PDB file of C-alpha atoms in Angstrom:
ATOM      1  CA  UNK A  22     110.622 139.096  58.667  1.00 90.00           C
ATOM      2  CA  UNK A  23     107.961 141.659  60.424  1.00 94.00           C
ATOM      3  CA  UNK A  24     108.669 139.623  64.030  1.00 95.00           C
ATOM      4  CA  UNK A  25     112.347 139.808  63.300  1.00 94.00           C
ATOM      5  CA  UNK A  26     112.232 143.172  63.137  1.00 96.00           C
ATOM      6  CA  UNK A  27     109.712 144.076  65.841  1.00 95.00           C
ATOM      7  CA  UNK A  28     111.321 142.067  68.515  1.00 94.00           C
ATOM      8  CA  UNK A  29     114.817 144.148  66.851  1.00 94.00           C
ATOM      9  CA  UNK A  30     113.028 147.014  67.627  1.00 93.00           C
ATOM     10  CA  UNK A  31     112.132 146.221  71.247  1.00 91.00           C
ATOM     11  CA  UNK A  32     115.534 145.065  71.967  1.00 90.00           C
ATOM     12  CA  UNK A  33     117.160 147.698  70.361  1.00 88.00           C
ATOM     13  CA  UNK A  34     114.696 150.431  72.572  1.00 85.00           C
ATOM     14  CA  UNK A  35     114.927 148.354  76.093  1.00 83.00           C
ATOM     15  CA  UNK A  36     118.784 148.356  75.701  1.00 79.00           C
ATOM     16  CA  UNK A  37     118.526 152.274  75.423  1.00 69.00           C
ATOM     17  CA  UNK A  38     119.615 155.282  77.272  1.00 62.00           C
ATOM     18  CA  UNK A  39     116.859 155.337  79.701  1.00 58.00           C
ATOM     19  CA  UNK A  40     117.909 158.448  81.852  1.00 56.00           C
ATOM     20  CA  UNK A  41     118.223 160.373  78.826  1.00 51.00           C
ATOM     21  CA  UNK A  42     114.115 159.965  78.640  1.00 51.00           C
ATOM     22  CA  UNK A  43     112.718 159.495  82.204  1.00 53.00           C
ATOM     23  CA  UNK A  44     115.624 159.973  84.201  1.00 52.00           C
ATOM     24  CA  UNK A  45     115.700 156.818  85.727  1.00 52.00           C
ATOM     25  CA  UNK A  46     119.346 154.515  85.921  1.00 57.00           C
ATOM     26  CA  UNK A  47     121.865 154.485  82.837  1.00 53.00           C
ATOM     27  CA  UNK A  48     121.533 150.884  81.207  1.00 49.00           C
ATOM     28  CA  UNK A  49     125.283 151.015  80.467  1.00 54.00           C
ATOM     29  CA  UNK A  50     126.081 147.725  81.915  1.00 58.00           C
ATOM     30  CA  UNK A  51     125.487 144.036  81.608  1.00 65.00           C
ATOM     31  CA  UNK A  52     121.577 145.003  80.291  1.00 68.00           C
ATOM     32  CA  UNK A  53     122.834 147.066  77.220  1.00 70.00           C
ATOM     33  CA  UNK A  54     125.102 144.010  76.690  1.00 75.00           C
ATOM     34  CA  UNK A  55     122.573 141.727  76.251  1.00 81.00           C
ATOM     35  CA  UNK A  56     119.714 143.798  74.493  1.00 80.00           C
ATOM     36  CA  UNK A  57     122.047 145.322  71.875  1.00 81.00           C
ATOM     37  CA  UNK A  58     124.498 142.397  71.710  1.00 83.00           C
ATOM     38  CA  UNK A  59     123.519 139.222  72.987  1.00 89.00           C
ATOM     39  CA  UNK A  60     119.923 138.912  72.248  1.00 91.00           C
ATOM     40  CA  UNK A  61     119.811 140.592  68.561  1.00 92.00           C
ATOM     41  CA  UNK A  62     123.207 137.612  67.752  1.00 93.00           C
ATOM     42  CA  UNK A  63     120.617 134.951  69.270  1.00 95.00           C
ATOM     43  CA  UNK A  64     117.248 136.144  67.623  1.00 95.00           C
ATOM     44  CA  UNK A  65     118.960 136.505  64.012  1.00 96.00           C
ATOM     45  CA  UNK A  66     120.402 133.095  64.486  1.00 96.00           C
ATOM     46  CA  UNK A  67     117.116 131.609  65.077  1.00 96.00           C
ATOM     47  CA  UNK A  68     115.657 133.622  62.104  1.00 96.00           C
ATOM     48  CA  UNK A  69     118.646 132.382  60.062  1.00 96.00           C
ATOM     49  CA  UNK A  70     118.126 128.170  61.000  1.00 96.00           C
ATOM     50  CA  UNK A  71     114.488 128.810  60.419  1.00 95.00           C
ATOM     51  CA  UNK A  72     115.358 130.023  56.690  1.00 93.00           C
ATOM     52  CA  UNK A  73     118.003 127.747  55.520  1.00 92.00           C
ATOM     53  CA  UNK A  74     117.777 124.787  58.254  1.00 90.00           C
ATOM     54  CA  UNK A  75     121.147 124.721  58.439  1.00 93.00           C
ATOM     55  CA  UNK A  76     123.244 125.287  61.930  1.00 95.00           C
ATOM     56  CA  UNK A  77     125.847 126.121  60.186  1.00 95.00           C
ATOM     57  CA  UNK A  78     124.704 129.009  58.575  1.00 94.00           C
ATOM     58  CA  UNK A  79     122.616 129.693  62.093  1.00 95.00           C
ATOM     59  CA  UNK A  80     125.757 129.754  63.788  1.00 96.00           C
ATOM     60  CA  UNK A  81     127.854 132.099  61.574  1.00 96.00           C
ATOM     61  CA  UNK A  82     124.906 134.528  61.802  1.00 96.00           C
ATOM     62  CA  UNK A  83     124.893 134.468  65.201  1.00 96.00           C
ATOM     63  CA  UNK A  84     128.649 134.978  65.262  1.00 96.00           C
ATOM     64  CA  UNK A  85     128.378 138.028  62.925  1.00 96.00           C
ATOM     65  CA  UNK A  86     125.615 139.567  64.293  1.00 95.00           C
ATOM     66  CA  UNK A  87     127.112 138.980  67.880  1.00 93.00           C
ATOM     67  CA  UNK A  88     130.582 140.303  66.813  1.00 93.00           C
ATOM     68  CA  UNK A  89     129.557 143.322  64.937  1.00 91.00           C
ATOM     69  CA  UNK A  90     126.804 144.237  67.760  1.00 89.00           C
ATOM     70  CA  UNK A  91     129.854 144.359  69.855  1.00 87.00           C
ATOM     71  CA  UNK A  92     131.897 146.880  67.880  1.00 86.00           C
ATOM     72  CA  UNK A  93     128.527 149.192  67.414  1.00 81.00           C
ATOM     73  CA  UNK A  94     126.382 148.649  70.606  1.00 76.00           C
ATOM     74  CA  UNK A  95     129.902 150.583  72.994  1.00 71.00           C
ATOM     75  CA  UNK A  96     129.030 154.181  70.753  1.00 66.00           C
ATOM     76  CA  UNK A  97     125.814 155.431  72.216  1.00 61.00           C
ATOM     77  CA  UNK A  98     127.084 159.088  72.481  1.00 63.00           C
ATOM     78  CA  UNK A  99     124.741 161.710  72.165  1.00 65.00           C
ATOM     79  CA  UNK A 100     121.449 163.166  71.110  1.00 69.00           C
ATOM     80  CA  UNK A 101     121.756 166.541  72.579  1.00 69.00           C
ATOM     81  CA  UNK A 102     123.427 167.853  69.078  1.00 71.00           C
ATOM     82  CA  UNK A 103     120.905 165.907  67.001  1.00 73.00           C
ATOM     83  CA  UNK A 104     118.029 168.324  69.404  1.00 70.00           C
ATOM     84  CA  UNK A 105     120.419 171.785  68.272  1.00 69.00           C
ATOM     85  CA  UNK A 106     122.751 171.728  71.370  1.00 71.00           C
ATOM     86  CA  UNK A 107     126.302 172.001  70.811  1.00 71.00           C
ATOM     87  CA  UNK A 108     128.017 169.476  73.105  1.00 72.00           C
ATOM     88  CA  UNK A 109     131.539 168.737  72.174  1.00 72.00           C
ATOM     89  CA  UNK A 110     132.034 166.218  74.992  1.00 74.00           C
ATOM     90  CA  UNK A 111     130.285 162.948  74.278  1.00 74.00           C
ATOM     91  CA  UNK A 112     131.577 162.169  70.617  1.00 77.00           C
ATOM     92  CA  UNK A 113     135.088 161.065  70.205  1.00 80.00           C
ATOM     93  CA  UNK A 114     137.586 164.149  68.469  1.00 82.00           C
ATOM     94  CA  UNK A 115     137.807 162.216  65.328  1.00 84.00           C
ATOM     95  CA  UNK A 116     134.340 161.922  65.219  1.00 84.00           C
ATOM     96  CA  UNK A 117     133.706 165.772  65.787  1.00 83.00           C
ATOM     97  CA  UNK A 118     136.383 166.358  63.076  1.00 87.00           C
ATOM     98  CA  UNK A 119     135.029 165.405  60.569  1.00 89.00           C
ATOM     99  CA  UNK A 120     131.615 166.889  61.747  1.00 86.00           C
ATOM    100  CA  UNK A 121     133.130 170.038  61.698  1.00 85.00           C
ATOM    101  CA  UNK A 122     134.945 169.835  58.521  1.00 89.00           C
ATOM    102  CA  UNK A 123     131.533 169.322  56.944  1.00 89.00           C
ATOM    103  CA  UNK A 124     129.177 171.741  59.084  1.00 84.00           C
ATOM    104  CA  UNK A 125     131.325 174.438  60.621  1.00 84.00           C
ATOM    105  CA  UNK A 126     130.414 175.711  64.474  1.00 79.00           C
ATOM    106  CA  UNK A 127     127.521 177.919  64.105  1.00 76.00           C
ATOM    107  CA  UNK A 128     125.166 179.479  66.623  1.00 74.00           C
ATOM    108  CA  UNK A 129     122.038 178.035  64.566  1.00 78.00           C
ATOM    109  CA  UNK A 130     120.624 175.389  66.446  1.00 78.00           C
ATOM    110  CA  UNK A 131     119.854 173.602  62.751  1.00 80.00           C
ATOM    111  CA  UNK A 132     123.499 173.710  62.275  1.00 80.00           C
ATOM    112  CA  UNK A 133     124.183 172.285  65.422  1.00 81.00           C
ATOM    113  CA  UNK A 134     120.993 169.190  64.521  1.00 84.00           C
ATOM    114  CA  UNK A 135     122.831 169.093  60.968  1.00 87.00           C
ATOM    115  CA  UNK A 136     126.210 167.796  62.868  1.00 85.00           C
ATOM    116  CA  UNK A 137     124.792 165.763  65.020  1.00 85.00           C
ATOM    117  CA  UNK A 138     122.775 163.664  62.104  1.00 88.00           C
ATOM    118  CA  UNK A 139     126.183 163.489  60.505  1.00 89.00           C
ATOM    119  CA  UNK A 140     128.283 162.263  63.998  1.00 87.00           C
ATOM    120  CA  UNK A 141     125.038 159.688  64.162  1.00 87.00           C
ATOM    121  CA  UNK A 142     125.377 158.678  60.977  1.00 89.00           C
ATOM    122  CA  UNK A 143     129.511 157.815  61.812  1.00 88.00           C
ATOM    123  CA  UNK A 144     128.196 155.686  64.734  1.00 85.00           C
ATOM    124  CA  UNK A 145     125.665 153.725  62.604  1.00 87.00           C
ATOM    125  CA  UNK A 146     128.650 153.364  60.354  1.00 88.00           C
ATOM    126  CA  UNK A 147     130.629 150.861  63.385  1.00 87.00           C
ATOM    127  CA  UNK A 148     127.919 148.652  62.280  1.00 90.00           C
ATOM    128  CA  UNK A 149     129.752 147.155  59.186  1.00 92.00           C
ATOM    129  CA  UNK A 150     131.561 144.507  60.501  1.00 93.00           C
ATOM    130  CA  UNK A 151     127.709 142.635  60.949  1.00 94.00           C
ATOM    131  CA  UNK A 152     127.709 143.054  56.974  1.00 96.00           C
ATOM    132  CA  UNK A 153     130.729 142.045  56.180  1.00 96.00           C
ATOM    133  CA  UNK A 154     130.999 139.017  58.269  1.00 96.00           C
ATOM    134  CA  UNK A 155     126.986 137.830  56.846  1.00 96.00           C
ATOM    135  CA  UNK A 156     129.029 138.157  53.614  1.00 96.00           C
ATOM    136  CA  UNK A 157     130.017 134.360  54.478  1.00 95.00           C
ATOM    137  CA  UNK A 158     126.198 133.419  54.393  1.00 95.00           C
ATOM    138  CA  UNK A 159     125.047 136.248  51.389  1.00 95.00           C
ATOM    139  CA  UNK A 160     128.113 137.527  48.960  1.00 95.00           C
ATOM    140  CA  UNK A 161     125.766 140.818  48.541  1.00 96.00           C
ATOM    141  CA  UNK A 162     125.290 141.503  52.320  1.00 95.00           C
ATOM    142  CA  UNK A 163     127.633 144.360  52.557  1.00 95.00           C
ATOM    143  CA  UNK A 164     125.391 145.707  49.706  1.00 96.00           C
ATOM    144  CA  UNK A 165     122.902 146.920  52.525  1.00 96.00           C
ATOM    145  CA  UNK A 166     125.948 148.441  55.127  1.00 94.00           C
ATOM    146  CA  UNK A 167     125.505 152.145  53.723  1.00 94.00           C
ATOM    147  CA  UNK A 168     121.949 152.197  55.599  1.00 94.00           C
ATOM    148  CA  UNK A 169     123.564 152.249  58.652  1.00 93.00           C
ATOM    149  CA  UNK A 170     124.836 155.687  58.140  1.00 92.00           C
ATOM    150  CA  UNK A 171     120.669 156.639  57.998  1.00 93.00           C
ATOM    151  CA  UNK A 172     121.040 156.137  61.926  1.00 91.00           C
ATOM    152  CA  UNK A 173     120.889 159.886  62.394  1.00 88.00           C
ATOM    153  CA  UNK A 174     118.195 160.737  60.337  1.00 91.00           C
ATOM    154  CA  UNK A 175     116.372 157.577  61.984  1.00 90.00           C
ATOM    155  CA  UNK A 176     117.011 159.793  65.144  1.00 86.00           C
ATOM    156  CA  UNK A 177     116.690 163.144  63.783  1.00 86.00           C
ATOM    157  CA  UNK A 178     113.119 162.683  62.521  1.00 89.00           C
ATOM    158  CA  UNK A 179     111.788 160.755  65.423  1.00 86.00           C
ATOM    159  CA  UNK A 180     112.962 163.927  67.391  1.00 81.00           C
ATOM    160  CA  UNK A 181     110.708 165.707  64.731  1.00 83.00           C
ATOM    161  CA  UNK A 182     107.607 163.715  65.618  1.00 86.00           C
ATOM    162  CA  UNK A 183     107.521 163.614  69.209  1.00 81.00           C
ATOM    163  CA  UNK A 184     109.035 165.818  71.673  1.00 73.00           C
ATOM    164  CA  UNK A 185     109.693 163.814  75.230  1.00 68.00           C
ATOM    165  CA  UNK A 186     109.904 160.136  74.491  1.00 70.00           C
ATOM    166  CA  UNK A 187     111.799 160.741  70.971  1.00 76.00           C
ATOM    167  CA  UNK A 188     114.845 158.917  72.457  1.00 79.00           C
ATOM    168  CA  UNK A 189     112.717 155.793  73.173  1.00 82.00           C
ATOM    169  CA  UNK A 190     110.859 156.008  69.700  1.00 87.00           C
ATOM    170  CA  UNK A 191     114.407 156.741  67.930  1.00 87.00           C
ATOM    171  CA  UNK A 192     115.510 153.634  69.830  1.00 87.00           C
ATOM    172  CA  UNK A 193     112.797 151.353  68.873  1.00 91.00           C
ATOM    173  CA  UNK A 194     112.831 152.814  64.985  1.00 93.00           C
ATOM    174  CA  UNK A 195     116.563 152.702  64.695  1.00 92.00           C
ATOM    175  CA  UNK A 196     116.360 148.754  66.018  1.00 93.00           C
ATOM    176  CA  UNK A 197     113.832 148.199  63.488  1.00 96.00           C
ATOM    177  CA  UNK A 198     115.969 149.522  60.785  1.00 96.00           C
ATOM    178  CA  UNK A 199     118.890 147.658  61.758  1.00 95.00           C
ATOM    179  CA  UNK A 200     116.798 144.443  61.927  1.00 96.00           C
ATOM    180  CA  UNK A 201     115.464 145.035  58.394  1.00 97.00           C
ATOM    181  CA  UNK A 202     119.330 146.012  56.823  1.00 96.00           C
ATOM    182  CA  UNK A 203     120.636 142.615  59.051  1.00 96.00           C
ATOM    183  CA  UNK A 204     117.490 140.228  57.619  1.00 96.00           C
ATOM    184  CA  UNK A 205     118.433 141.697  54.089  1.00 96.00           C
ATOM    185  CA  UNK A 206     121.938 140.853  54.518  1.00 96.00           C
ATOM    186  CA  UNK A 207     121.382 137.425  55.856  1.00 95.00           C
ATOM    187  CA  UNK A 208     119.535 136.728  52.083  1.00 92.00           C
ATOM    188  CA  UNK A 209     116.556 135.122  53.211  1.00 84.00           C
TER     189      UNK A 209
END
């Protein structure tokens, strides 16, 4: 379980939004692809044929980690609100909506960090269709979906801790998390 969610955690980070923390190239294309999609559908496969020796079961992991890595990896957003910035471009309108039916616009920046853990929290949420396909392999995986909506706390508090590389340590945390929630899921 701990190397299934370290090497989660690595994937997760090296599939990040690398000019957001050194400036160097977006890693929008084929690399986010395979570090947020490909390689996390493969790993938790493996993990899954190790457990139960069955390729069955390996398969429909990989499937439904795959598929629902697909509908979540796309939402990367923003952290600028999550830092107390008020940026109403990079989330979607719906998204902001219900934000700001919840925390109005306010010139406090902890106001502004309060939304963006709540906007976060949405995107974490495009991560249920991992749980409830695993539900084929574990009828309580969806049991463990409503910790994807941590994902902007995850972020918030690593942007408490450290100040320059928080997007790379949020990364790396946040694929930890999600590795932990998916092993749980899977019911090994």
């Amino acid at each position: 379980m701990i190397n299934f969610i370290v090497i989660m955690a690595i994937t997760n980070a090296l599939g990040g939004r690398w000019e957001d923390v050194y400036g160097l190239k977006d890693n929008s294309g084929p690399g986010r692809l395979i570090f947020r999609c490909v390689l996390p559908g493969i790993l938790a496969g493996v993990v899954a044929w190790e457990g139960t020796g069955s390729w069955i079961n390996a398969g429909w992991v990989w499937f439904a980690v795959t598929a629902g890595s697909a509908l979540w990896f796309p939402f990367g957003w923003s952290f600028d609100e999550i830092n107390g910035q008020y940026d109403p471009n990079k989330y979607p309108r719906w998204v902001r909506s219900i934000a700001l039916n919840i925390v109005p616009i306010s010139v406090s920046a902890s106001h502004n960090r309060l939304r963006g853990i709540i906007m976060k929290g949405i995107r974490g949420g495009f991560d249920i269709l991992t749980f409830v396909l695993l539900t084929a392999v574990n009828p309580y995986a969806l049991l463990w979906s409503p910790g994807t909506l941590l994902q902007g706390v995850a972020y918030w508090t690593c942007g408490r801790i450290v100040k320059r590389p928080a997007i790379l340590l949020a990364e790396a945390v946040w694929g930890g998390c999600r590795g932990y929630l998916i092993y749980q899921a899977m019911g090994l």
